[in-house]
CSV table of C-alpha atoms in Angstrom, one decimal:
chain,number,residue,atom,x,y,z
M,1,MET,CA,-9.5,-22.5,-42.0
M,2,SER,CA,-6.8,-20.3,-43.5
M,3,GLU,CA,-3.8,-22.4,-44.3
M,4,GLU,CA,-1.4,-20.1,-42.5
M,5,VAL,CA,-3.6,-20.2,-39.3
M,6,ILE,CA,-4.1,-24.0,-39.3
M,7,LYS,CA,-0.4,-24.4,-39.9
M,8,TRP,CA,0.5,-22.4,-36.8
M,9,PHE,CA,-2.3,-23.8,-34.6
M,10,ARG,CA,-1.0,-27.3,-35.4
M,11,GLU,CA,2.5,-26.2,-34.6
M,12,ILE,CA,1.7,-24.8,-31.1
M,13,SER,CA,-0.6,-27.8,-30.4
M,14,ARG,CA,2.5,-29.9,-30.4
M,15,ILE,CA,3.9,-27.9,-27.5
M,16,PRO,CA,2.6,-28.6,-23.9
M,17,ARG,CA,1.3,-25.3,-22.5
M,18,GLU,CA,-0.7,-25.9,-19.4
M,19,SER,CA,-1.1,-22.8,-17.1
M,20,GLU,CA,2.0,-22.3,-15.0
M,21,LYS,CA,4.0,-24.5,-17.3
M,22,GLU,CA,4.5,-22.2,-20.3
M,23,LYS,CA,8.3,-22.1,-20.7
M,24,ARG,CA,8.3,-24.3,-23.8
M,25,ILE,CA,5.7,-22.3,-25.7
M,26,SER,CA,7.3,-19.0,-24.5
M,27,ASP,CA,10.7,-20.1,-25.7
M,28,PHE,CA,9.2,-21.3,-29.0
M,29,LEU,CA,7.8,-17.8,-29.6
M,30,VAL,CA,11.1,-16.2,-28.9
M,31,LYS,CA,12.8,-18.5,-31.4
M,32,PHE,CA,10.2,-17.9,-34.0
M,33,ALA,CA,10.8,-14.1,-33.7
M,34,LYS,CA,14.6,-14.3,-33.8
M,35,GLU,CA,14.5,-16.5,-36.9
M,36,ARG,CA,12.6,-13.7,-38.7
M,37,ASN,CA,14.8,-10.9,-37.3
M,38,LEU,CA,11.8,-9.5,-35.4
M,39,GLU,CA,12.3,-7.5,-32.2
M,40,VAL,CA,11.4,-9.7,-29.3
M,41,TYR,CA,11.3,-9.5,-25.5
M,42,GLN,CA,10.7,-12.2,-22.9
M,43,ASP,CA,10.2,-11.5,-19.2
M,44,GLU,CA,10.5,-13.5,-16.0
M,45,ALA,CA,6.8,-14.3,-16.1
M,46,LEU,CA,7.3,-15.9,-19.6
M,47,ASN,CA,5.3,-13.2,-21.3
M,48,VAL,CA,6.6,-12.6,-24.9
M,49,ILE,CA,6.3,-9.3,-26.8
M,50,ILE,CA,7.1,-9.4,-30.6
M,51,LYS,CA,7.3,-6.3,-32.7
M,52,LYS,CA,6.8,-6.0,-36.5
M,53,LYS,CA,7.2,-2.7,-38.4
M,54,ALA,CA,4.4,-1.2,-40.3
M,55,SER,CA,3.8,-2.2,-44.0
M,56,LYS,CA,4.3,0.5,-46.6
M,57,GLY,CA,1.9,3.4,-46.3
M,58,TYR,CA,1.1,2.6,-42.6
M,59,GLU,CA,4.2,4.1,-41.0
M,60,ASN,CA,2.3,7.0,-39.5
M,61,ALA,CA,-0.7,4.9,-38.3
M,62,PRO,CA,-1.1,4.3,-34.6
M,63,THR,CA,0.7,1.2,-33.2
M,64,VAL,CA,-1.6,-1.7,-32.6
M,65,ILE,CA,-1.2,-4.3,-29.8
M,66,ILE,CA,-2.6,-7.7,-30.6
M,67,GLN,CA,-3.0,-9.7,-27.3
M,68,GLY,CA,-3.7,-13.3,-26.4
M,69,HIS,CA,-2.6,-15.8,-23.8
M,70,ILE,CA,-0.3,-18.7,-24.3
M,71,ASP,CA,-1.6,-21.1,-21.7
M,72,MET,CA,-4.6,-23.4,-21.9
M,73,VAL,CA,-6.8,-25.3,-19.5
M,74,CYS,CA,-5.8,-29.0,-19.5
M,75,GLU,CA,-8.8,-31.3,-19.0
M,76,LYS,CA,-9.3,-34.9,-20.4
M,77,THR,CA,-11.9,-37.6,-20.3
M,78,LEU,CA,-11.6,-40.3,-17.6
M,79,ASP,CA,-10.5,-42.9,-20.2
M,80,SER,CA,-7.8,-40.7,-21.7
M,81,ASN,CA,-4.1,-41.5,-21.1
M,82,HIS,CA,-2.9,-38.1,-22.4
M,83,ASP,CA,0.1,-36.6,-20.6
M,84,PHE,CA,-0.3,-32.8,-20.7
M,85,ASP,CA,3.3,-32.3,-19.6
M,86,ASN,CA,4.7,-34.2,-22.6
M,87,ASP,CA,2.2,-35.2,-25.2
M,88,PRO,CA,1.1,-33.0,-28.1
M,89,ILE,CA,-2.6,-32.2,-28.4
M,90,GLU,CA,-4.0,-34.7,-31.0
M,91,LEU,CA,-6.2,-32.6,-33.4
M,92,ILE,CA,-9.2,-34.1,-35.1
M,93,GLN,CA,-10.9,-32.4,-38.1
M,94,GLU,CA,-14.4,-33.5,-38.9
M,95,GLY,CA,-15.9,-31.3,-41.7
M,96,ASP,CA,-16.1,-27.7,-40.3
M,97,ILE,CA,-15.2,-28.9,-36.8
M,98,LEU,CA,-11.8,-28.9,-35.2
M,99,LYS,CA,-11.5,-30.8,-31.9
M,100,ALA,CA,-9.0,-32.8,-29.9
M,101,ASN,CA,-8.9,-36.5,-29.0
M,102,LYS,CA,-10.5,-36.7,-25.5
M,103,THR,CA,-8.8,-33.5,-24.3
M,104,THR,CA,-9.4,-29.8,-24.3
M,105,LEU,CA,-8.5,-28.3,-27.7
M,106,GLY,CA,-6.7,-25.2,-26.5
M,107,ALA,CA,-8.4,-23.0,-29.0
M,108,ASP,CA,-8.8,-20.8,-26.0
M,109,ASN,CA,-6.5,-19.0,-26.5
M,110,GLY,CA,-4.3,-20.9,-29.0
M,111,ILE,CA,-6.3,-19.4,-31.9
M,112,ALA,CA,-5.1,-15.9,-30.9
M,113,ILE,CA,-1.5,-17.1,-30.9
M,114,ALA,CA,-2.0,-18.8,-34.3
M,115,TYR,CA,-3.4,-15.6,-35.7
M,116,SER,CA,-0.5,-13.6,-34.3
M,117,LEU,CA,2.1,-16.0,-35.8
M,118,ALA,CA,0.3,-16.0,-39.2
M,119,LEU,CA,0.4,-12.2,-39.2
M,120,LEU,CA,4.1,-12.0,-38.2
M,121,ASP,CA,5.0,-14.6,-40.8
M,122,SER,CA,3.2,-12.8,-43.7
M,123,ASP,CA,4.6,-10.3,-46.0
M,124,ASN,CA,1.4,-9.4,-47.8
M,125,THR,CA,-0.9,-8.1,-45.1
M,126,ALA,CA,-1.4,-4.3,-44.7
M,127,HIS,CA,-1.0,-3.2,-41.1
M,128,PRO,CA,0.3,-0.5,-38.8
M,129,ASN,CA,3.3,-1.2,-36.5
M,130,LEU,CA,2.4,-4.3,-34.5
M,131,GLU,CA,3.2,-5.3,-30.9
M,132,ILE,CA,2.1,-8.9,-30.4
M,133,VAL,CA,1.7,-9.5,-26.6
M,134,CYS,CA,1.5,-13.1,-25.6
M,135,THR,CA,0.7,-13.5,-21.9
M,136,ALA,CA,1.2,-16.4,-19.5
M,137,SER,CA,-1.1,-17.9,-16.8
M,138,GLU,CA,-4.3,-16.2,-17.8
M,139,GLU,CA,-6.4,-19.2,-16.9
M,140,THR,CA,-5.2,-19.4,-13.3
M,141,ASN,CA,-4.3,-16.0,-11.9
M,142,MET,CA,-3.6,-13.6,-14.8
M,143,ASN,CA,-0.1,-13.3,-13.4
M,144,GLY,CA,1.4,-12.8,-16.8
M,145,ALA,CA,-0.6,-9.7,-17.6
M,146,LEU,CA,-0.2,-8.5,-14.1
M,147,SER,CA,3.6,-8.7,-14.5
M,148,LEU,CA,3.7,-6.6,-17.7
M,149,THR,CA,5.4,-3.2,-17.8
M,150,LYS,CA,5.2,-0.4,-20.3
M,151,GLU,CA,8.9,-0.7,-21.0
M,152,HIS,CA,8.5,-2.4,-24.4
M,153,LEU,CA,4.9,-1.2,-25.3
M,154,SER,CA,4.0,1.9,-27.2
M,155,GLY,CA,0.6,0.9,-28.8
M,156,GLU,CA,-2.6,2.5,-27.6
M,157,ILE,CA,-5.0,0.5,-29.7
M,158,ILE,CA,-5.4,-3.0,-28.3
M,159,LEU,CA,-7.1,-5.9,-30.0
M,160,ASN,CA,-7.7,-8.7,-27.5
M,161,ILE,CA,-8.4,-11.9,-29.4
M,162,ASP,CA,-10.0,-13.9,-26.5
M,163,GLY,CA,-13.7,-13.8,-27.6
M,164,GLU,CA,-15.6,-17.0,-28.3
M,165,GLU,CA,-18.5,-15.9,-30.5
M,166,GLU,CA,-18.0,-14.6,-34.1
M,167,GLY,CA,-19.4,-11.2,-34.7
M,168,ILE,CA,-19.6,-10.3,-31.0
M,169,PHE,CA,-17.3,-7.5,-29.9
M,170,LEU,CA,-16.7,-6.9,-26.2
M,171,ILE,CA,-16.2,-3.4,-24.8
M,172,SER,CA,-16.2,-4.1,-21.1
M,173,SER,CA,-15.4,-7.0,-18.7
M,174,ALA,CA,-15.7,-7.5,-15.0
M,175,GLY,CA,-13.0,-7.1,-12.4
M,176,GLY,CA,-13.0,-9.5,-9.5
M,177,ILE,CA,-11.8,-10.5,-6.1
M,178,THR,CA,-12.1,-13.6,-4.0
M,179,PRO,CA,-12.8,-13.2,-0.3
M,180,LEU,CA,-12.2,-16.2,2.0
M,181,VAL,CA,-14.4,-16.0,5.0
M,182,LYS,CA,-12.9,-18.0,7.8
M,183,PHE,CA,-14.7,-19.2,11.0
M,184,GLN,CA,-12.6,-20.6,13.8
M,185,LEU,CA,-14.0,-24.0,14.9
M,186,GLU,CA,-15.2,-24.5,18.4
M,187,LYS,CA,-16.3,-28.1,19.1
M,188,GLU,CA,-18.0,-30.0,21.9
M,189,SER,CA,-18.8,-33.6,22.6
M,190,PHE,CA,-22.2,-35.2,22.1
M,191,ASN,CA,-23.6,-38.7,22.1
M,192,TYR,CA,-26.9,-38.7,20.1
M,193,ASP,CA,-27.9,-39.3,16.5
M,194,CYS,CA,-27.1,-37.5,13.3
M,195,ILE,CA,-28.7,-36.7,10.0
M,196,LYS,CA,-26.8,-36.4,6.7
M,197,VAL,CA,-28.4,-33.9,4.3
M,198,LYS,CA,-27.4,-33.8,0.6
M,199,ILE,CA,-28.4,-31.0,-1.9
M,200,SER,CA,-27.6,-32.2,-5.4
M,201,ASN,CA,-28.5,-32.2,-9.1
M,202,LEU,CA,-28.5,-28.5,-9.6
M,203,GLN,CA,-27.5,-27.0,-12.9
M,204,GLY,CA,-24.7,-24.9,-11.6
M,205,GLY,CA,-22.7,-23.1,-14.3
M,206,HIS,CA,-20.1,-20.3,-14.6
M,207,SER,CA,-20.6,-17.6,-12.1
M,208,GLY,CA,-19.8,-15.0,-14.7
M,209,MET,CA,-21.7,-16.3,-17.7
M,210,GLU,CA,-24.7,-17.9,-16.0
M,211,ILE,CA,-25.2,-15.8,-12.8
M,212,ASP,CA,-28.2,-14.0,-14.4
M,213,LYS,CA,-30.0,-17.2,-15.1
M,214,GLN,CA,-31.5,-17.2,-11.6
M,215,ARG,CA,-30.3,-20.8,-11.0
M,216,ALA,CA,-30.2,-22.1,-7.5
M,217,ASN,CA,-26.9,-22.2,-5.5
M,218,ALA,CA,-26.5,-25.3,-3.4
M,219,ILE,CA,-24.6,-23.4,-0.7
M,220,LYS,CA,-27.4,-20.8,-0.4
M,221,LEU,CA,-30.0,-23.6,-0.2
M,222,MET,CA,-27.9,-25.3,2.5
M,223,GLY,CA,-28.0,-22.0,4.5
M,224,ARG,CA,-31.8,-21.9,4.1
M,225,VAL,CA,-32.3,-25.5,5.2
M,226,LEU,CA,-29.9,-25.1,8.2
M,227,TYR,CA,-31.6,-21.8,9.3
M,228,ALA,CA,-35.0,-23.6,9.3
M,229,VAL,CA,-33.8,-26.2,11.8
M,230,LYS,CA,-31.2,-24.0,13.5
M,231,ASP,CA,-32.8,-24.2,17.0
M,232,LEU,CA,-32.9,-28.0,16.9
M,233,ILE,CA,-29.4,-28.9,15.6
M,234,ASN,CA,-25.7,-28.4,15.8
M,235,ILE,CA,-23.5,-28.8,12.7
M,236,VAL,CA,-21.1,-31.8,12.7
M,237,HIS,CA,-19.7,-31.4,9.2
M,238,ILE,CA,-20.3,-29.0,6.3
M,239,SER,CA,-19.1,-28.8,2.7
M,240,GLY,CA,-20.3,-27.5,-0.7
M,241,GLY,CA,-19.2,-26.4,-4.2
M,242,SER,CA,-15.9,-27.0,-5.9
M,243,LYS,CA,-14.7,-23.8,-7.5
M,244,ASP,CA,-15.1,-20.2,-6.6
M,245,ASN,CA,-16.1,-19.2,-10.1
M,246,ALA,CA,-18.8,-22.0,-10.4
M,247,ILE,CA,-22.3,-21.8,-9.1
M,248,ALA,CA,-22.4,-24.5,-6.5
M,249,SER,CA,-24.3,-27.5,-7.8
M,250,TYR,CA,-23.8,-29.8,-4.7
M,251,ALA,CA,-23.6,-29.4,-0.9
M,252,GLU,CA,-23.9,-31.7,2.1
M,253,PHE,CA,-23.9,-31.4,5.8
M,254,ILE,CA,-24.2,-33.6,8.9
M,255,ILE,CA,-26.2,-32.3,11.8
M,256,ALA,CA,-26.7,-33.6,15.3
M,257,SER,CA,-30.2,-33.4,16.9
M,258,LYS,CA,-32.2,-34.8,19.7
M,259,ASN,CA,-35.3,-34.3,17.5
M,260,ILE,CA,-34.5,-36.3,14.4
M,261,ASN,CA,-38.0,-36.8,13.2
M,262,GLU,CA,-39.0,-33.1,13.7
M,263,VAL,CA,-35.9,-32.0,11.8
M,264,LYS,CA,-36.7,-34.3,8.9
M,265,GLU,CA,-40.2,-33.0,8.7
M,266,ILE,CA,-39.0,-29.4,8.5
M,267,ILE,CA,-36.4,-30.3,5.8
M,268,SER,CA,-39.1,-32.1,3.8
M,269,LYS,CA,-41.3,-29.0,3.9
M,270,ILE,CA,-38.4,-26.7,2.9
M,271,TYR,CA,-37.6,-29.1,0.0
M,272,SER,CA,-41.1,-28.8,-1.2
M,273,ASP,CA,-41.0,-25.0,-1.1
M,274,ILE,CA,-37.7,-25.0,-3.0
M,275,LYS,CA,-38.9,-27.3,-5.7
M,276,ASN,CA,-41.9,-25.1,-6.3
M,277,GLU,CA,-39.8,-21.9,-6.3
M,278,TYR,CA,-37.2,-23.3,-8.9
M,279,GLU,CA,-39.8,-25.1,-11.0
M,280,PHE,CA,-38.5,-23.4,-14.2
M,281,GLU,CA,-35.0,-22.1,-13.4
M,282,ASP,CA,-33.6,-25.3,-11.7
M,283,PRO,CA,-36.3,-28.0,-11.8
M,284,ASP,CA,-34.2,-31.1,-10.9
M,285,ILE,CA,-33.0,-30.2,-7.4
M,286,ILE,CA,-32.7,-33.1,-5.0
M,287,ILE,CA,-32.5,-32.7,-1.2
M,288,THR,CA,-32.2,-35.9,0.8
M,289,ALA,CA,-32.1,-36.3,4.6
M,290,GLU,CA,-30.9,-39.7,5.8
M,291,ASP,CA,-29.9,-41.1,9.2
M,292,ALA,CA,-26.2,-41.0,9.8
M,293,GLY,CA,-26.1,-42.9,13.1
M,294,ASN,CA,-24.2,-42.0,16.2
M,295,GLU,CA,-20.6,-42.6,15.2
M,296,TYR,CA,-19.7,-38.9,15.3
M,297,LYS,CA,-18.5,-37.7,18.7
M,298,GLU,CA,-17.9,-34.0,18.2
M,299,MET,CA,-20.1,-31.2,16.9
M,300,PHE,CA,-19.7,-27.5,16.3
M,301,SER,CA,-20.4,-25.4,19.4
M,302,ARG,CA,-23.7,-23.4,19.6
M,303,LYS,CA,-21.8,-20.2,18.7
M,304,THR,CA,-19.9,-21.6,15.8
M,305,THR,CA,-23.1,-23.3,14.4
M,306,ASP,CA,-25.1,-20.1,14.7
M,307,ASP,CA,-22.4,-17.9,13.2
M,308,ILE,CA,-21.9,-20.1,10.1
M,309,ILE,CA,-25.6,-20.6,9.5
M,310,ASP,CA,-26.4,-16.9,9.9
M,311,PHE,CA,-23.6,-15.9,7.5
M,312,ILE,CA,-24.6,-18.3,4.7
M,313,TYR,CA,-28.3,-17.5,5.2
M,314,THR,CA,-27.8,-13.7,5.0
M,315,ALA,CA,-24.9,-13.4,2.6
M,316,PRO,CA,-25.9,-11.8,-0.7
M,317,TYR,CA,-25.8,-14.0,-3.7
M,318,GLY,CA,-26.4,-13.4,-7.4
M,319,VAL,CA,-26.9,-10.2,-9.5
M,320,GLU,CA,-26.4,-7.0,-7.6
M,321,TYR,CA,-26.5,-4.5,-10.4
M,322,MET,CA,-27.4,-4.5,-14.1
M,323,PHE,CA,-26.3,-2.2,-17.0
M,324,ASN,CA,-29.1,0.0,-18.3
M,325,ASN,CA,-27.5,2.0,-21.1
M,326,ASP,CA,-28.4,1.4,-24.7
M,327,GLU,CA,-25.3,-0.6,-25.7
M,328,LEU,CA,-25.2,-2.8,-22.6
M,329,LYS,CA,-28.8,-3.0,-21.4
M,330,GLY,CA,-29.5,-6.4,-19.9
M,331,ILE,CA,-25.8,-7.2,-19.1
M,332,VAL,CA,-24.8,-7.9,-15.5
M,333,LYS,CA,-22.8,-5.1,-14.0
M,334,ALA,CA,-22.0,-6.7,-10.6
M,335,SER,CA,-22.6,-10.0,-8.9
M,336,LEU,CA,-21.3,-12.3,-6.3
M,337,ASN,CA,-21.2,-16.1,-5.9
M,338,LEU,CA,-20.8,-18.4,-2.9
M,339,GLY,CA,-18.5,-20.9,-4.5
M,340,ILE,CA,-17.0,-23.2,-1.9
M,341,VAL,CA,-17.6,-24.2,1.7
M,342,GLU,CA,-14.8,-26.4,3.1
M,343,GLU,CA,-13.8,-27.6,6.6
M,344,ASN,CA,-10.4,-28.4,8.1
M,345,GLU,CA,-9.4,-29.2,11.7
M,346,LYS,CA,-9.3,-25.6,12.7
M,347,GLU,CA,-11.8,-23.6,10.6
M,348,VAL,CA,-14.6,-23.5,8.1
M,349,ILE,CA,-13.8,-21.5,5.0
M,350,ILE,CA,-16.4,-20.0,2.7
M,351,THR,CA,-14.9,-18.8,-0.7
M,352,ILE,CA,-16.8,-16.1,-2.5
M,353,SER,CA,-16.3,-14.7,-6.0
M,354,ILE,CA,-17.2,-11.0,-6.5
M,355,ARG,CA,-17.3,-9.6,-10.0
M,356,SER,CA,-18.0,-6.0,-11.1
M,357,ALA,CA,-17.6,-3.9,-14.3
M,358,LEU,CA,-16.8,-1.0,-12.0
M,359,ASP,CA,-14.1,-1.1,-9.3
M,360,SER,CA,-16.1,1.2,-7.1
M,361,ILE,CA,-19.0,-1.2,-7.0
M,362,LEU,CA,-16.7,-4.1,-6.4
M,363,ASN,CA,-15.4,-2.3,-3.3
M,364,GLU,CA,-18.9,-1.7,-2.1
M,365,ILE,CA,-19.7,-5.4,-2.3
M,366,ARG,CA,-16.5,-6.5,-0.7
M,367,ASN,CA,-17.2,-4.2,2.2
M,368,LYS,CA,-20.6,-5.7,2.7
M,369,ILE,CA,-18.9,-9.1,3.0
M,370,LYS,CA,-16.4,-7.8,5.5
M,371,ILE,CA,-19.1,-6.2,7.7
M,372,LEU,CA,-21.3,-9.3,7.6
M,373,ALA,CA,-18.3,-11.5,8.4
M,374,ARG,CA,-17.2,-9.3,11.3
M,375,ARG,CA,-20.8,-9.5,12.8
M,376,MET,CA,-20.6,-13.3,12.5
M,377,ASN,CA,-17.2,-13.4,14.2
M,378,ALA,CA,-15.3,-14.5,11.1
M,379,ASP,CA,-12.1,-13.2,9.5
M,380,VAL,CA,-11.7,-12.3,5.8
M,381,GLU,CA,-8.7,-12.9,3.6
M,382,GLU,CA,-8.9,-11.4,0.1
M,383,THR,CA,-7.2,-13.1,-2.8
M,384,SER,CA,-7.0,-13.1,-6.6
M,385,GLU,CA,-7.9,-9.5,-7.2
M,386,TYR,CA,-7.9,-8.2,-10.8
M,387,PRO,CA,-9.3,-4.9,-12.3
M,388,SER,CA,-12.4,-4.3,-14.4
M,389,TRP,CA,-12.3,-3.1,-17.9
M,390,GLN,CA,-14.7,-0.2,-17.7
M,391,TYR,CA,-17.1,0.7,-20.5
M,392,SER,CA,-16.1,3.9,-22.4
M,393,LYS,CA,-18.6,6.1,-24.2
M,394,GLU,CA,-16.0,7.2,-26.7
M,395,SER,CA,-13.9,4.6,-28.7
M,396,LYS,CA,-12.3,5.2,-32.2
M,397,ILE,CA,-11.6,1.4,-32.6
M,398,ARG,CA,-15.3,0.7,-31.8
M,399,ASP,CA,-16.3,3.2,-34.5
M,400,ILE,CA,-14.0,1.5,-37.0
M,401,VAL,CA,-15.4,-1.9,-36.1
M,402,LEU,CA,-19.0,-0.8,-36.5
M,403,LYS,CA,-18.4,0.2,-40.1
M,404,SER,CA,-15.8,-2.3,-41.2
M,405,TYR,CA,-17.5,-5.4,-39.9
M,406,LYS,CA,-20.7,-4.5,-41.7
M,407,ASP,CA,-18.7,-3.9,-44.9
M,408,PHE,CA,-17.0,-7.2,-44.4
M,409,SER,CA,-19.9,-9.5,-43.4
M,410,GLY,CA,-23.0,-7.7,-44.4
M,411,LYS,CA,-24.1,-7.9,-40.8
M,412,ASP,CA,-24.1,-5.4,-37.9
M,413,PRO,CA,-21.6,-6.4,-35.2
M,414,ILE,CA,-23.0,-7.1,-31.8
M,415,ILE,CA,-21.4,-4.7,-29.3
M,416,THR,CA,-21.7,-5.9,-25.7
M,417,ALA,CA,-19.9,-6.6,-22.4
M,418,VAL,CA,-19.0,-9.8,-20.6
M,419,HIS,CA,-19.5,-10.5,-16.9
M,420,ALA,CA,-16.2,-12.5,-16.7
M,421,GLY,CA,-12.6,-11.5,-16.4
M,422,LEU,CA,-10.4,-10.6,-19.3
M,423,GLU,CA,-6.9,-9.3,-19.3
M,424,CYS,CA,-8.2,-6.1,-20.9
M,425,GLY,CA,-8.7,-4.5,-17.5
M,426,ILE,CA,-5.1,-5.1,-16.5
M,427,LEU,CA,-3.9,-3.7,-19.9
M,428,LYS,CA,-6.1,-0.6,-19.4
M,429,ASN,CA,-4.5,0.0,-16.0
M,430,LEU,CA,-1.1,-0.4,-17.6
M,431,ILE,CA,-1.9,1.9,-20.6
M,432,PRO,CA,-4.7,4.3,-19.4
M,433,ASN,CA,-5.2,5.8,-22.8
M,434,ALA,CA,-5.6,2.5,-24.5
M,435,ASP,CA,-8.6,2.0,-26.8
M,436,ILE,CA,-9.5,-1.7,-26.5
M,437,ILE,CA,-11.9,-4.1,-28.2
M,438,SER,CA,-12.1,-7.9,-27.8
M,439,PHE,CA,-13.4,-10.5,-30.2
M,440,GLY,CA,-12.7,-14.0,-31.6
M,441,PRO,CA,-14.2,-16.9,-33.6
M,442,ASP,CA,-16.8,-19.4,-32.6
M,443,ILE,CA,-15.3,-21.7,-29.9
M,444,PHE,CA,-17.6,-24.0,-28.0
M,445,LYS,CA,-17.5,-25.9,-24.7
M,446,VAL,CA,-14.2,-24.3,-23.7
M,447,HIS,CA,-12.3,-25.8,-20.7
M,448,THR,CA,-13.9,-29.2,-21.3
M,449,PRO,CA,-12.7,-32.3,-23.3
M,450,GLU,CA,-15.6,-31.5,-25.6
M,451,GLU,CA,-14.1,-28.2,-26.7
M,452,TYR,CA,-14.3,-27.5,-30.4
M,453,CYS,CA,-14.1,-24.6,-32.9
M,454,SER,CA,-15.7,-23.8,-36.2
M,455,ILE,CA,-13.0,-23.9,-39.0
M,456,SER,CA,-15.0,-21.6,-41.2
M,457,SER,CA,-15.5,-19.1,-38.3
M,458,VAL,CA,-11.8,-19.1,-37.5
M,459,ASN,CA,-11.1,-18.4,-41.1
M,460,ARG,CA,-13.6,-15.6,-41.4
M,461,THR,CA,-12.5,-13.9,-38.2
M,462,PHE,CA,-8.8,-14.0,-39.3
M,463,GLU,CA,-9.8,-12.4,-42.6
M,464,TYR,CA,-11.7,-9.8,-40.7
M,465,LEU,CA,-8.7,-9.2,-38.4
M,466,LYS,CA,-6.6,-8.4,-41.5
M,467,LYS,CA,-9.3,-6.1,-42.9
M,468,LEU,CA,-9.5,-4.3,-39.5
M,469,LEU,CA,-5.7,-3.8,-39.4
M,470,SER,CA,-5.8,-2.4,-42.9
M,471,GLU,CA,-8.3,0.2,-41.9
M,472,ILE,CA,-6.4,1.6,-38.9
M,473,LYS,CA,-4.6,4.4,-40.7
M,474,GLN,CA,-4.8,7.4,-38.4
C-alpha cells in the first residue's frame, strides 16, 4: 500500500466513526484542511467539503469532485470487547491483507477518505481543481448526501470512490424506497391446538447484489405454505426476516387449527415441492411443523388472516426488469424484496425494499404494492427513498477511463452497473450536468467482522486515481 495512503488510513482508523456518530471524524477533516490552509466547509449534517487549487498547467481543466463517505458499519464478533464509541480500530496486516481485530475494518469507505487525504497532502500530484466531498451517514439513510447543497460545489466531473472491485467501473446504480405495509390486527378467542412452523437455513443474501441468484425468500415461502392451508387455519403469530435489504433467510408462524394432522400433511407435501424446486438455487431449506399446544388464547380473525396470507402470497418478489443494452446486459434493472414481517399489539407490518435504476420503474412497482395493499385492506407508509443514478449513453469521463485504465494496467476496464444504492444518484440530482463514474480497490466481506482489503489493490487503485486526474485536462 502506498505509504501516504496507509498513513492516513491508520490515522482515521483511530477515530470512532460509526454511522450517525461522525462528529469526531468530521472535525478531524476540518482541522486537517485548516492546518494546510485549504478552503473547507462543514455543514450541520457533518458533511465536509475541502478544496484544493489545480496544479500548474491544469488551471483551465474542469473541476473534479472526489467523493466518499466518512461513516462505517460497526460490527464485531461475539467474543470481542471492542467499544466502537471510544476504541480505535485495531489494524492487522498479514502479507497483502489488511484486516481488523474481530471488527469491521472500515475500508468501506475509509479507503476513499485516505485517498482524499493523501491527495490533499501531496505537492507532487498533477490534478485539476479538486473538491473533496466527504459525506456522513451513507450506511444508514444517506442523510449526509441528501443534505448537500450546491453552494460550495462547482465541479461537474465526479469520481465516487465507493467501489469494491479493482478494475470495475460503475456507471449506474439503483434508487430505492421502502414501503411499510400495515395490517390492523383483529383478534378473536379460541381454545384448540396450535402448530409452530419454522422456515430456516436459506442462503439469504443482499437484496441488491444477490437478488438475481433466484434464491428462496423465507417470507414468500411462508406465504405459500399459509395459502395451502388457509381454509383450515387462523394465524396466531407471524414473523420473518431481519433487514429490509436482506433476502429473508428465516420465518416462523404459529397457526391454530381443528385439523392438526391434515394441516401437517399439507405442509409436508409443500415442503417436498419446495425442496425439489430449489434443488440447485437454495438446496438446504428446512421447514418444520411442530405441535405448539393450547397455551395461546387469541388468534387473528378470519379477515385479518386472509388479508395477510393473500398479500404475502401474491406480492411480487425478485427481479422485475433486466438491462438489455450492450454495456449493462445481464444486470438487474429493477427488483423488490420482502424483507421483514413483524407483529406488535396493534398491527402486522411487512417491510419491502424496492430498487430500480430508473425512477419511473420504481414508481410503477411502488404503485403495484399500493394497489395490492389497498385490496387487502392494508395501509402503506413509504420511507427511505433515494434516487437512482441513471445510465447515460454519453460520458467523457467514461471515455477517458476506457483508454487510461488500459494504458495503466494493460487490461480493459469492466464497465457495469450495480443494483444497490450509491450516493451518485443524489449527487446527480444536485448537479444535473455531472459526469460520474464510481470505482475502488478490492475490498471483501464488507459490513462483517471478516472484512479485509488487498494492500496491493489499494495501492494500484490509488496510483490509477492519480493517473486519471492527470489526464483530465479539458
